[in-house]
PDB file of C-alpha atoms and ligand atoms in Angstrom:
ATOM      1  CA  UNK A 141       0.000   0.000   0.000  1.00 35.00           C
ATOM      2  CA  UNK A 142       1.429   3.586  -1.083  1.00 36.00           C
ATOM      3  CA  UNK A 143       1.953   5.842   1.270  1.00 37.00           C
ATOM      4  CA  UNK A 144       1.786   8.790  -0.943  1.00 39.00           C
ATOM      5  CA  UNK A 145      -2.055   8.982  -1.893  1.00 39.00           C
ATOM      6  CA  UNK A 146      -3.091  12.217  -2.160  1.00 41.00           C
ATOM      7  CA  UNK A 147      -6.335  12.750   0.337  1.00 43.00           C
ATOM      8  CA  UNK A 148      -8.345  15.179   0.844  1.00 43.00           C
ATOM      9  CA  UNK A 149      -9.754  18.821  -0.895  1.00 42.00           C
ATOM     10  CA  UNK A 150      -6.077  19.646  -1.825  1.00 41.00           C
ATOM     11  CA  UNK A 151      -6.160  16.677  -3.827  1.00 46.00           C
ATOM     12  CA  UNK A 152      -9.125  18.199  -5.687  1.00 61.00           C
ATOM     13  CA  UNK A 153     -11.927  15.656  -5.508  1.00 82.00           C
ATOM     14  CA  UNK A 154     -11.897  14.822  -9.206  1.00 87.00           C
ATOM     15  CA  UNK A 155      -8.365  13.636  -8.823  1.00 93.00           C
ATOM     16  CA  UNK A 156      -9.335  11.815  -5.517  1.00 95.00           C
ATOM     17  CA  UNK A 157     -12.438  10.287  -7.881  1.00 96.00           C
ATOM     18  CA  UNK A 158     -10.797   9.022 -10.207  1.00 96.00           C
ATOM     19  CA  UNK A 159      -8.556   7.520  -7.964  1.00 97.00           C
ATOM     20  CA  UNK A 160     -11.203   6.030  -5.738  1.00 98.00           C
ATOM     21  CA  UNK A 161     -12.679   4.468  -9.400  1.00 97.00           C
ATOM     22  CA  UNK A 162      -9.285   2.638  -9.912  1.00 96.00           C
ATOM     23  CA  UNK A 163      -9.516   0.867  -6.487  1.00 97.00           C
ATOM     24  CA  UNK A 164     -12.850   0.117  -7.064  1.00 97.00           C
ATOM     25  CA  UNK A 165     -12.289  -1.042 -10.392  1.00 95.00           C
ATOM     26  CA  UNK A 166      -9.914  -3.267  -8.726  1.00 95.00           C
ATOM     27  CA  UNK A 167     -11.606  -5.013  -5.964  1.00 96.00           C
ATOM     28  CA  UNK A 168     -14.519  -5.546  -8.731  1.00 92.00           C
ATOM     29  CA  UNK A 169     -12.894  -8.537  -9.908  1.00 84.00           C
ATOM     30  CA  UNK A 170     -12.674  -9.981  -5.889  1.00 93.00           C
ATOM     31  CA  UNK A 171     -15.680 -12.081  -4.356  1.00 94.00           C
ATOM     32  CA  UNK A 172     -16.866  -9.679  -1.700  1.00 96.00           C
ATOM     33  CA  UNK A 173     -14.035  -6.861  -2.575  1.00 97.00           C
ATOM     34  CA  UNK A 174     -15.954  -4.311  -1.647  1.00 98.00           C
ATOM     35  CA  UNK A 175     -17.067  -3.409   2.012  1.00 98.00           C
ATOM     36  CA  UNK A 176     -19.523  -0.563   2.564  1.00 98.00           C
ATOM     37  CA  UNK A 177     -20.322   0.570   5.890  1.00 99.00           C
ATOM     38  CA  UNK A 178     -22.931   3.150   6.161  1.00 98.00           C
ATOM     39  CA  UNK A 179     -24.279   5.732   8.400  1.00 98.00           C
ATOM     40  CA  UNK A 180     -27.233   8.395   9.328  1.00 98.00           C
ATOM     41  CA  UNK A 181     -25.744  10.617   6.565  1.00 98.00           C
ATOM     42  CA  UNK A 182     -26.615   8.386   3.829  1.00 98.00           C
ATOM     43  CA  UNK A 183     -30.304   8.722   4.538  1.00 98.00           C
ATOM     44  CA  UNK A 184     -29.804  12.560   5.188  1.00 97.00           C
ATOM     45  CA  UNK A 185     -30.795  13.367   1.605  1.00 97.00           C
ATOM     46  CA  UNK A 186     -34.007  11.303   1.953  1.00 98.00           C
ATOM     47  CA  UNK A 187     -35.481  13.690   4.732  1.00 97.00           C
ATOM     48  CA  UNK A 188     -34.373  11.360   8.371  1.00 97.00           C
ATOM     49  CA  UNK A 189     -32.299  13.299  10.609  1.00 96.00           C
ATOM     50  CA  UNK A 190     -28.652  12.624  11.443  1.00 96.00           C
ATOM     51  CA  UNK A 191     -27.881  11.914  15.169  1.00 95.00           C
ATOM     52  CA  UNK A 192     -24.808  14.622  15.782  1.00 93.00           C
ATOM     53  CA  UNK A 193     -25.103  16.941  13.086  1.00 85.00           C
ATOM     54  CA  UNK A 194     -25.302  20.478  15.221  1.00 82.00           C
ATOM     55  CA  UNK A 195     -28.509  21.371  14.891  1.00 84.00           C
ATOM     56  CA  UNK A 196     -30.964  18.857  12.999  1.00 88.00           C
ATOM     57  CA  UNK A 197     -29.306  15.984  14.462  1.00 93.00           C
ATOM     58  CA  UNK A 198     -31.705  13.871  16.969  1.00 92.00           C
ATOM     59  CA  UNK A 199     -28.784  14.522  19.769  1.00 93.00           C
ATOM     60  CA  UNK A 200     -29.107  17.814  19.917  1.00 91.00           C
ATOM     61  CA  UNK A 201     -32.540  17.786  20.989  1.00 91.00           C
ATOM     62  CA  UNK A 202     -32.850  14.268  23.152  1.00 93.00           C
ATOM     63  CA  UNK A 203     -29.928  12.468  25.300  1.00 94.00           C
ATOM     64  CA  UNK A 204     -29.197   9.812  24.133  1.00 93.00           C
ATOM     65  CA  UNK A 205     -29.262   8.001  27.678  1.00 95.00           C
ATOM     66  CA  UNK A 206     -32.822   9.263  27.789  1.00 95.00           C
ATOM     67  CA  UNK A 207     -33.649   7.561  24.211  1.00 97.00           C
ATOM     68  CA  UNK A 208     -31.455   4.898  23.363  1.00 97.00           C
ATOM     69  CA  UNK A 209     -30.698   3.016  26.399  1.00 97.00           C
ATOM     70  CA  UNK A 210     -32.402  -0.176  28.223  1.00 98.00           C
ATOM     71  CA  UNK A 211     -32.303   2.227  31.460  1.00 98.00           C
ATOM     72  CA  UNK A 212     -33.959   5.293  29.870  1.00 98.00           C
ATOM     73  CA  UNK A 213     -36.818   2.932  28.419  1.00 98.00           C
ATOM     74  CA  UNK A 214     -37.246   1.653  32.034  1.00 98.00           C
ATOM     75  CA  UNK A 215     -37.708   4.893  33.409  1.00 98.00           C
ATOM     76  CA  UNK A 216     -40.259   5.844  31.040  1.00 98.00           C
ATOM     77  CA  UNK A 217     -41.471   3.470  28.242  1.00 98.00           C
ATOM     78  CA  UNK A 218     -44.489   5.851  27.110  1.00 98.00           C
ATOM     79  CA  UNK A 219     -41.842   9.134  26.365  1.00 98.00           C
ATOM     80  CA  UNK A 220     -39.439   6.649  24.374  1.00 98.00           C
ATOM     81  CA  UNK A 221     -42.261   4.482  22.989  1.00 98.00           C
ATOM     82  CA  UNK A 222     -44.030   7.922  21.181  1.00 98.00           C
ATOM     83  CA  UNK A 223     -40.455   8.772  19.659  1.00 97.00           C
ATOM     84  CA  UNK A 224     -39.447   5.437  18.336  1.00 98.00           C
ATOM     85  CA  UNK A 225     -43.262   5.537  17.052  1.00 98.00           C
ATOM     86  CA  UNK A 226     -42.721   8.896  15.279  1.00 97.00           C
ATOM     87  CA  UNK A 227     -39.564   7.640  13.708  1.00 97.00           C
ATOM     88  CA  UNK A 228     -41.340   4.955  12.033  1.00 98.00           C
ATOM     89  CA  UNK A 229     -43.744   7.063  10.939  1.00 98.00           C
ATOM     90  CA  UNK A 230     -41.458   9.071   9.150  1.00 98.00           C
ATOM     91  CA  UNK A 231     -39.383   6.308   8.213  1.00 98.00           C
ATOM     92  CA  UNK A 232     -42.535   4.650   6.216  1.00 98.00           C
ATOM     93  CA  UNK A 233     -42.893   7.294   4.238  1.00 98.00           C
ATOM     94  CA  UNK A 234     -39.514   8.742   2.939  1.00 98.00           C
ATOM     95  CA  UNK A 235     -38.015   7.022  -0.036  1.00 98.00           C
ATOM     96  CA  UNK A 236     -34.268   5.848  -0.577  1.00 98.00           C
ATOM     97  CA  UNK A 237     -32.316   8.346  -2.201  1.00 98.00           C
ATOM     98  CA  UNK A 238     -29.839   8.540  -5.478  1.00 98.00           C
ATOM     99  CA  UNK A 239     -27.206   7.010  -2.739  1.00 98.00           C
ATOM    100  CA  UNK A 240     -29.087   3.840  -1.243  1.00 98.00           C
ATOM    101  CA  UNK A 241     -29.967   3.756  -5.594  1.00 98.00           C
ATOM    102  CA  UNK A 242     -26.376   3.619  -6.688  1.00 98.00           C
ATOM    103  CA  UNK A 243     -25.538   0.866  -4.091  1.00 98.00           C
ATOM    104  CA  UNK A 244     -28.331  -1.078  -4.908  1.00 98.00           C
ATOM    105  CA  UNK A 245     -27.783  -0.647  -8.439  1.00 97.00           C
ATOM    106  CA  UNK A 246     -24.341  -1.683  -7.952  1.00 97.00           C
ATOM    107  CA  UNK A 247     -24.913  -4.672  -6.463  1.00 96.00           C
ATOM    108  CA  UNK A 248     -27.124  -5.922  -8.756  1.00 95.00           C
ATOM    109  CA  UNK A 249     -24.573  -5.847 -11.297  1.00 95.00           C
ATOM    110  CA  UNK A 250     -21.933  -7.312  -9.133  1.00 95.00           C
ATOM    111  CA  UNK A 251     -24.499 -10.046  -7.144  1.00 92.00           C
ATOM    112  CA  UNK A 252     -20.892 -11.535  -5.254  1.00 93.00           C
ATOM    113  CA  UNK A 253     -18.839  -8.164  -5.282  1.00 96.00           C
ATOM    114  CA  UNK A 254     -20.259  -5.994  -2.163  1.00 98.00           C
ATOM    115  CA  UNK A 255     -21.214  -6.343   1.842  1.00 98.00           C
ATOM    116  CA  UNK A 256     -23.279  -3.682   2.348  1.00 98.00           C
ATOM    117  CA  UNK A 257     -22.704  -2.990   6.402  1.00 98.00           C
ATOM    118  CA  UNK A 258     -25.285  -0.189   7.657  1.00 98.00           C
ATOM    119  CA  UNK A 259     -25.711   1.335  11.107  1.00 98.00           C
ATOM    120  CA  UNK A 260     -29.387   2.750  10.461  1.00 98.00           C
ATOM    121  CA  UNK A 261     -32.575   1.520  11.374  1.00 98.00           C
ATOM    122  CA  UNK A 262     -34.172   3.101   8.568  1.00 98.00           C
ATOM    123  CA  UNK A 263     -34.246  -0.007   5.811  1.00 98.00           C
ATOM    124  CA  UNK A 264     -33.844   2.462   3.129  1.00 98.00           C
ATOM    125  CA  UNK A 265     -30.865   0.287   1.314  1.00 98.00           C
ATOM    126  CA  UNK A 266     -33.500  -2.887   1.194  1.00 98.00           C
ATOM    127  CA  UNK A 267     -36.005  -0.541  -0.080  1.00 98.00           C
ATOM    128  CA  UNK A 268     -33.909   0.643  -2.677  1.00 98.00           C
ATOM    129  CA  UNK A 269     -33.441  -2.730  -3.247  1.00 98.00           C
ATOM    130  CA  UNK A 270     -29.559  -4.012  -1.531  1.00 98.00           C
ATOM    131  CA  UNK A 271     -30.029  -7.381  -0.530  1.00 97.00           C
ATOM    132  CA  UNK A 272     -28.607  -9.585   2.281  1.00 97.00           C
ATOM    133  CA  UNK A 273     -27.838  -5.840   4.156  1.00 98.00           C
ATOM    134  CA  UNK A 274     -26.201  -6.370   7.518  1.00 98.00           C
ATOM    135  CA  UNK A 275     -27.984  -3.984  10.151  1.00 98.00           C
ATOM    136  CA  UNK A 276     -25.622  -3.897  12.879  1.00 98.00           C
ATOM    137  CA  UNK A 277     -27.712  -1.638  14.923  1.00 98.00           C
ATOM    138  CA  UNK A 278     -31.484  -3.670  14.439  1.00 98.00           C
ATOM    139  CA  UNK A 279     -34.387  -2.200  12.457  1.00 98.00           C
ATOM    140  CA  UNK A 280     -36.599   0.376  13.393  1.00 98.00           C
ATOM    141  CA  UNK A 281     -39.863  -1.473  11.996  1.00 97.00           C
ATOM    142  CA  UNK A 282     -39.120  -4.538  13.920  1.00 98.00           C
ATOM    143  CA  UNK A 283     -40.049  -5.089  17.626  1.00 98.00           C
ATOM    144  CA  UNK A 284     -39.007  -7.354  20.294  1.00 98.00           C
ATOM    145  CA  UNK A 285     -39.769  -8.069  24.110  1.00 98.00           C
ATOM    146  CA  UNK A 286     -37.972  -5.740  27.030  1.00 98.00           C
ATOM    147  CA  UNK A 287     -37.898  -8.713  29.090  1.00 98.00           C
ATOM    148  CA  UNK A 288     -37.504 -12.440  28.865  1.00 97.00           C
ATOM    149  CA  UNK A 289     -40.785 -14.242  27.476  1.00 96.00           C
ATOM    150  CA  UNK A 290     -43.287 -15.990  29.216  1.00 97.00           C
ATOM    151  CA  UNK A 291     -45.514 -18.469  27.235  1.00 97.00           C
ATOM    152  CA  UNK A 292     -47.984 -16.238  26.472  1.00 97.00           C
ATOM    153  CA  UNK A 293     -45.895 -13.239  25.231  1.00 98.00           C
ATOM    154  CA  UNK A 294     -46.800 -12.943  21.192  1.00 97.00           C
ATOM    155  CA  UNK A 295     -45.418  -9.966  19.202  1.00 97.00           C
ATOM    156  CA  UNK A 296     -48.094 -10.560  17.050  1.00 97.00           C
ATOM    157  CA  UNK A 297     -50.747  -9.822  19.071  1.00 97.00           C
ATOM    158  CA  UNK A 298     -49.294  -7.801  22.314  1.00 98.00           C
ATOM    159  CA  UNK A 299     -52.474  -5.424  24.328  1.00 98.00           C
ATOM    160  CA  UNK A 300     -52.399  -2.532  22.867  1.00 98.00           C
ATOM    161  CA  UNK A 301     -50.700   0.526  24.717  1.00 98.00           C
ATOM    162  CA  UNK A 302     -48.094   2.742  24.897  1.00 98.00           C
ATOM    163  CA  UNK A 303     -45.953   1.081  24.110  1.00 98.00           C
ATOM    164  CA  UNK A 304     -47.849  -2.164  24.282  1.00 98.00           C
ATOM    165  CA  UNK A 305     -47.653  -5.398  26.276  1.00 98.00           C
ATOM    166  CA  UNK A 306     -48.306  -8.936  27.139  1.00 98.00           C
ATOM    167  CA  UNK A 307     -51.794  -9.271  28.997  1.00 97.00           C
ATOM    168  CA  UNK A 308     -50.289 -12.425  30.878  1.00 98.00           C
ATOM    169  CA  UNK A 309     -47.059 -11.185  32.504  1.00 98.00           C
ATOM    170  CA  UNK A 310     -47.285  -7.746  31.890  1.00 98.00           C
ATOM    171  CA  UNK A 311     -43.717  -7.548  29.553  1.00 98.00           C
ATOM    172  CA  UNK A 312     -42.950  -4.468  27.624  1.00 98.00           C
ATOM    173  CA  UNK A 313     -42.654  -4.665  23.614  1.00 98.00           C
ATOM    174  CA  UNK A 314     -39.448  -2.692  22.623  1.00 98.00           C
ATOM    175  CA  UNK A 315     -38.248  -1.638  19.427  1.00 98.00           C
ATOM    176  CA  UNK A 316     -35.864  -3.789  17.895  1.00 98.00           C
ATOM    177  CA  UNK A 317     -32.830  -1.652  18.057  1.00 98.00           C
ATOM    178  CA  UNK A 318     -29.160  -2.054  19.558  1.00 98.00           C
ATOM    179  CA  UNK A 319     -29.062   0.864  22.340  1.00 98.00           C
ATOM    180  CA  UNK A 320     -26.025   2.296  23.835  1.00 96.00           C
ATOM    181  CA  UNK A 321     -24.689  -0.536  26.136  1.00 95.00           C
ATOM    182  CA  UNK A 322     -26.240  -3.708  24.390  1.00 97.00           C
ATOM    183  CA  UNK A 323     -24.124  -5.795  22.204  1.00 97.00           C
ATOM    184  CA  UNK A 324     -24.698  -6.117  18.605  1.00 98.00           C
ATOM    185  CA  UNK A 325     -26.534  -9.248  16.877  1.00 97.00           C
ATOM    186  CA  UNK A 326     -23.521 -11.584  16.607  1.00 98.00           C
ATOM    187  CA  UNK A 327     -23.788 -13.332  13.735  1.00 98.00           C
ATOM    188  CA  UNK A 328     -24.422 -10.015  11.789  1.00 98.00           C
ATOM    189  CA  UNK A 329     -21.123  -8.548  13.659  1.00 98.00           C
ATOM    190  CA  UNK A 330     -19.217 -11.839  12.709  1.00 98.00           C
ATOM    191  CA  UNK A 331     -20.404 -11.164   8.977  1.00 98.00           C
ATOM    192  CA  UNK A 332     -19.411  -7.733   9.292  1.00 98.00           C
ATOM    193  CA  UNK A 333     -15.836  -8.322  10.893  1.00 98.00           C
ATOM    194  CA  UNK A 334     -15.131 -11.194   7.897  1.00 98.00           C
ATOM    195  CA  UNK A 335     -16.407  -8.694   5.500  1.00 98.00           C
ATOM    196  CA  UNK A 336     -13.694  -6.010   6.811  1.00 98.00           C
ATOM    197  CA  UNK A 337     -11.179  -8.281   6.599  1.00 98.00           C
ATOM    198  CA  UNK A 338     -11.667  -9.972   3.219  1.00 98.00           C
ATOM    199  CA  UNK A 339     -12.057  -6.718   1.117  1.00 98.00           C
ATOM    200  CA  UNK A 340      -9.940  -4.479  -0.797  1.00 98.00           C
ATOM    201  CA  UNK A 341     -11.610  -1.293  -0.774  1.00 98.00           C
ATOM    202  CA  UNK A 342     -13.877  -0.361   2.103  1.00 98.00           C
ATOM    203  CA  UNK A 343     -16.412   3.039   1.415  1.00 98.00           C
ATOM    204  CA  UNK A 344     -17.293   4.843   5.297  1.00 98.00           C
ATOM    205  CA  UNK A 345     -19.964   6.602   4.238  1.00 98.00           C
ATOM    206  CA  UNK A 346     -22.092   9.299   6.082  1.00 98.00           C
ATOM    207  CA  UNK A 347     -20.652   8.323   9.245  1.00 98.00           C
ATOM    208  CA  UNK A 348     -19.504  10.640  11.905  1.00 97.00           C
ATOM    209  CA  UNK A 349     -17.342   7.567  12.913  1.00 98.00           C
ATOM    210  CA  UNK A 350     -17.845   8.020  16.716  1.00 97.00           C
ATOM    211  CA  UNK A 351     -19.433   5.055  17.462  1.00 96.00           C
ATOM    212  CA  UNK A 352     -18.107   1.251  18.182  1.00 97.00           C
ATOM    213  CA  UNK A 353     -17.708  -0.766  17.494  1.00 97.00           C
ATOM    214  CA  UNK A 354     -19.155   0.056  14.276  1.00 98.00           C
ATOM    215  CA  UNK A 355     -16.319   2.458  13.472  1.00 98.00           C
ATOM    216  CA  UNK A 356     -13.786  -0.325  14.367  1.00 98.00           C
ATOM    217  CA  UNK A 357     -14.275  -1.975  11.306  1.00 98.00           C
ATOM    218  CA  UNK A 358     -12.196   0.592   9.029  1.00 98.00           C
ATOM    219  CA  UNK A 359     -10.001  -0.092  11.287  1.00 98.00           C
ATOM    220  CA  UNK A 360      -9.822  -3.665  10.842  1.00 98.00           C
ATOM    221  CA  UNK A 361     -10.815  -2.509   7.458  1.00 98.00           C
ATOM    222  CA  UNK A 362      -7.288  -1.113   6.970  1.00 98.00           C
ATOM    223  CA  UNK A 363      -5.164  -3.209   9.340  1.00 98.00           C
ATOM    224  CA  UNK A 364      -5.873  -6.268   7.178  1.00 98.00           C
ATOM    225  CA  UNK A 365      -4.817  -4.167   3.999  1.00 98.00           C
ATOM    226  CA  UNK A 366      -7.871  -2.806   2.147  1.00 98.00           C
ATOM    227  CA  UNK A 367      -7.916   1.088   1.222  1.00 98.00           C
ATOM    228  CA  UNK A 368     -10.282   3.039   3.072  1.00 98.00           C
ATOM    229  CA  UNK A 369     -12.495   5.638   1.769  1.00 98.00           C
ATOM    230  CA  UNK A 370     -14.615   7.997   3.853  1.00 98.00           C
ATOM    231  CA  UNK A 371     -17.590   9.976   2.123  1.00 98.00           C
ATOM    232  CA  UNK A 372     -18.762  12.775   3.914  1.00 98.00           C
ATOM    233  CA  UNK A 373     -19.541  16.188   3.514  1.00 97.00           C
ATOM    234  CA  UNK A 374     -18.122  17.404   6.733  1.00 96.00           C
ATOM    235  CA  UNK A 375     -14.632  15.942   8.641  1.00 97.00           C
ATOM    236  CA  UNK A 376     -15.328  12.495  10.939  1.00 98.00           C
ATOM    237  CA  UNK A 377     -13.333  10.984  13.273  1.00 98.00           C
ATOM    238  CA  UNK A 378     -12.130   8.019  10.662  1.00 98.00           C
ATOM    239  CA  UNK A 379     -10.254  10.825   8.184  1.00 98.00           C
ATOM    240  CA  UNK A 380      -7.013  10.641   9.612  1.00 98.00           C
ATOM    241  CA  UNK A 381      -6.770   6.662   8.937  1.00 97.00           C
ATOM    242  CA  UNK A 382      -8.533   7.253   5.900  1.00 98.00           C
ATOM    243  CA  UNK A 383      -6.690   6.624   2.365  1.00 98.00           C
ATOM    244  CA  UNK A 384      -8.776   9.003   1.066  1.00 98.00           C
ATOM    245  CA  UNK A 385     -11.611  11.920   1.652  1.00 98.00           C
ATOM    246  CA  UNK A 386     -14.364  12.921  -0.690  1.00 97.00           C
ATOM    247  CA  UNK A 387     -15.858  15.638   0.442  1.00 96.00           C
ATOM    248  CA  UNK A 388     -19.831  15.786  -0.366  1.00 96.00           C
ATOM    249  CA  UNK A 389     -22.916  14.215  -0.002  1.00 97.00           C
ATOM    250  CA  UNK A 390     -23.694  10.887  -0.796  1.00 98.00           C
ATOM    251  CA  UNK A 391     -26.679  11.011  -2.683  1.00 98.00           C
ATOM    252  CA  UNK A 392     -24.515  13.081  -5.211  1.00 97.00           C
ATOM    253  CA  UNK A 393     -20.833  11.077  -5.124  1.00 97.00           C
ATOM    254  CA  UNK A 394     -22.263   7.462  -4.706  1.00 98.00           C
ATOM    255  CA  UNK A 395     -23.433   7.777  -8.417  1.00 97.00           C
ATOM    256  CA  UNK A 396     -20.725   9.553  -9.815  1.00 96.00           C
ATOM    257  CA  UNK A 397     -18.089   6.581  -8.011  1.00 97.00           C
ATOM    258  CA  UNK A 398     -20.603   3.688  -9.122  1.00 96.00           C
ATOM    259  CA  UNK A 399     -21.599   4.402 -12.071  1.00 89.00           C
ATOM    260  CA  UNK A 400     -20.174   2.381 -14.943  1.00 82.00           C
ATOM    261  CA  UNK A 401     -21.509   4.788 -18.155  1.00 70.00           C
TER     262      UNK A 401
HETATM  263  P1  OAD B 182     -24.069  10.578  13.086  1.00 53.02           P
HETATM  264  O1  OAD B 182     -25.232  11.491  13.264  1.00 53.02           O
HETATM  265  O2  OAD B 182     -23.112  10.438  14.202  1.00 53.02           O
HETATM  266  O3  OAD B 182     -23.238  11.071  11.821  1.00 53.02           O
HETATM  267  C1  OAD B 182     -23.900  11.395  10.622  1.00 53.02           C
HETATM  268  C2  OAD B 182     -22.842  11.722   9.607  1.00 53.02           C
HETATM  269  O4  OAD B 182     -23.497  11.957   8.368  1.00 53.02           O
HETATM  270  C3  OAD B 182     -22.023  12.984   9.923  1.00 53.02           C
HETATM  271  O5  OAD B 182     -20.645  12.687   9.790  1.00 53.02           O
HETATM  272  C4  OAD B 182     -22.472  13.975   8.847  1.00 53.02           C
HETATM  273  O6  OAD B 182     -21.422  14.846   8.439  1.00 53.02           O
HETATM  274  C5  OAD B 182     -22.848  13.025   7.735  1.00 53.02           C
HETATM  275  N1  OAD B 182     -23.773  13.577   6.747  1.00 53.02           N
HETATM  276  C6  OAD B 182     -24.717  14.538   6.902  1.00 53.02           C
HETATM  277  N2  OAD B 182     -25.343  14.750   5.744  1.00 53.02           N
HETATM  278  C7  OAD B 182     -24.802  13.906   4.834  1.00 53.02           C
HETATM  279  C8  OAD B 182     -25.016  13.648   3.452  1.00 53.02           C
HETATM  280  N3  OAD B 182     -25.949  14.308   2.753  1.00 53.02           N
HETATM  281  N4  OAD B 182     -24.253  12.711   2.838  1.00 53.02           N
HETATM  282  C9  OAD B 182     -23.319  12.030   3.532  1.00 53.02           C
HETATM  283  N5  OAD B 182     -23.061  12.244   4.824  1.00 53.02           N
HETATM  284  C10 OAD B 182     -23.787  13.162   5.468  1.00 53.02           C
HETATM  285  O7  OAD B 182     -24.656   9.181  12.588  1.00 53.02           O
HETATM  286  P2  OAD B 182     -23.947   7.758  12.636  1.00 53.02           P
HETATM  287  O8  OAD B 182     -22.495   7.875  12.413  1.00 53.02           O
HETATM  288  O9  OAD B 182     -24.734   6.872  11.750  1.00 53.02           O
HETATM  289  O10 OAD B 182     -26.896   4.441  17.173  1.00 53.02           O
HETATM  290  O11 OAD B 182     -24.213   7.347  14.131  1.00 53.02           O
HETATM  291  C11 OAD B 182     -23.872   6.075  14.570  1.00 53.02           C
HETATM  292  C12 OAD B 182     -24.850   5.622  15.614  1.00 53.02           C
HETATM  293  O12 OAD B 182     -24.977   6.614  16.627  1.00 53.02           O
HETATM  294  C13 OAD B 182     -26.268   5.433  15.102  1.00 53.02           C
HETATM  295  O13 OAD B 182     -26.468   4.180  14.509  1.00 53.02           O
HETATM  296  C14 OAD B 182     -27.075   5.609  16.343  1.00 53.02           C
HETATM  297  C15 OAD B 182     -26.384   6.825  16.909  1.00 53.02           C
HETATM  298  O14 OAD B 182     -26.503   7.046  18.258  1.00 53.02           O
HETATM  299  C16 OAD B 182     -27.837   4.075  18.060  1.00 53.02           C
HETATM  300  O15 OAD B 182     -28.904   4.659  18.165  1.00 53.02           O
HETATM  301  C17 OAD B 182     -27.463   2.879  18.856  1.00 53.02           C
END
């Protein structure tokens, strides 16, 4: 691996394109040589907010200890309940953008070539239409029970309430989401972490990076000798181990990069 790659906007991001097109073009030809690993960002352009962008981002108006944590559900299920409710609502009717497209796009054409790895909730890559997509943080549309289940629990027909429960033992229905603290599904992780290691070229994309061990896997990403690419329009904590930077956002460089014209 060269240590000379230029990286960055004093490359000049048609330079740092083309560049990116080369290694692509490369780990085309590789079964699974191409790692994606996506973030809030890459649904930005499709209308959900971000979590830590300054002022639209969900974190600057909740805590995330409040919303995203086992504890904050237990102190009050209702509060957290009506958000994760309004997220779904919004989530069912925004539609994947030119990004989640040019992924799924991709893929079609290259059935063996990509692991699409995505921290959102949002299904907006299997609506676009990316198969086999490993959610390493759940999926907002799914539910599961807060507490072990008793014979009677049945997610398909819980009493209704806010959020609703099991008539027989009184357990809580949760969303099915990874919150701060929990561990991620491990089979999806163990995809994820073979994925990282396998490829050649891994894409971050819309990621602020700050969150593992999600981030981790450019790491690994890089350690086991893939180039790693971050696409973002602002700077995230992955640049400095990044190979290279376009700056943008992904609904307008995913189709430029993938496209094959
Ligand atoms: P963040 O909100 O931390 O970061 C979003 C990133 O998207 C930022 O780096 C933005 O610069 C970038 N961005 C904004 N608009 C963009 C656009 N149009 N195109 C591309 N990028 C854009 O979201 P995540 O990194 O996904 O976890 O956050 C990781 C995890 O933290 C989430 O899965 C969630 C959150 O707390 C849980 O809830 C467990």
């Amino acid at each position: 691996m060269t240590n000379n790659i230029p990286t960055g906007p004093q490359a000049g991001c048609a330079t740092t394109m083309a560049l990116v097109r080369q290694w692509l073009a490369q780990a085309q030809g590789r079964h699974k040589g191409l790692a994606v690993l996506t973030g809030a960002g890459v649904s930005a352009e499709s209308g959900v907010p971000t979590f830590r962008d300054d002022s639209t981002g969900y974190w600057a108006r909740f805590r995330p200890e409040d919303m995203a944590s086992e504890a904050g559900y237990r102190r009050d299920p209702q509060h957290v309940w009506r958000w994760y409710e309004y997220r779904r609502e919004l989530v069912r009717n925004v539609q994947p953008n030119a990004g989640h497209l040019a992924l799924a796009q991709w893929v079609q054409r290259h059935p063996a070539g990509m692991t699409l790895i995505t921290q959102n909730v949002d299904g907006l890559h299997q609506k676009a239409g990316s198969p086999d997509v490993l959610c390493l943080h759940g999926e907002l549309l799914k539910n599961r029970w807060l507490n072990h289940r008793c014979a009677q629990c049945d997610l398909a027909h819980p009493a209704a309430g806010e959020p609703p429960y099991c008539p027989a033992c009184g357990n809580l229905v949760r969303p099915a989401v990874v919150w701060f603290g929990e561990s991620l599904p491990q089979g999806i992780w163990a995809e994820a972490e073979q994925a990282a290691q396998n490829c050649t070229l891994m894409l971050v994309v819309g990621t602020s990076g700050a969150v593992y061990p999600a981030a981790g896997l450019a790491q690994i990403a890089r350690q086991a000798g893939a180039r790693v690419v971050v696409i973002n329009p602002r700077p995230t904590e992955l640049d400095a181990m990044a190979h290279a930077l376009l700056h943008g956002p992904s609904a307008e460089l995913l189709p430029q990069l993938l496209c094959e014209d």
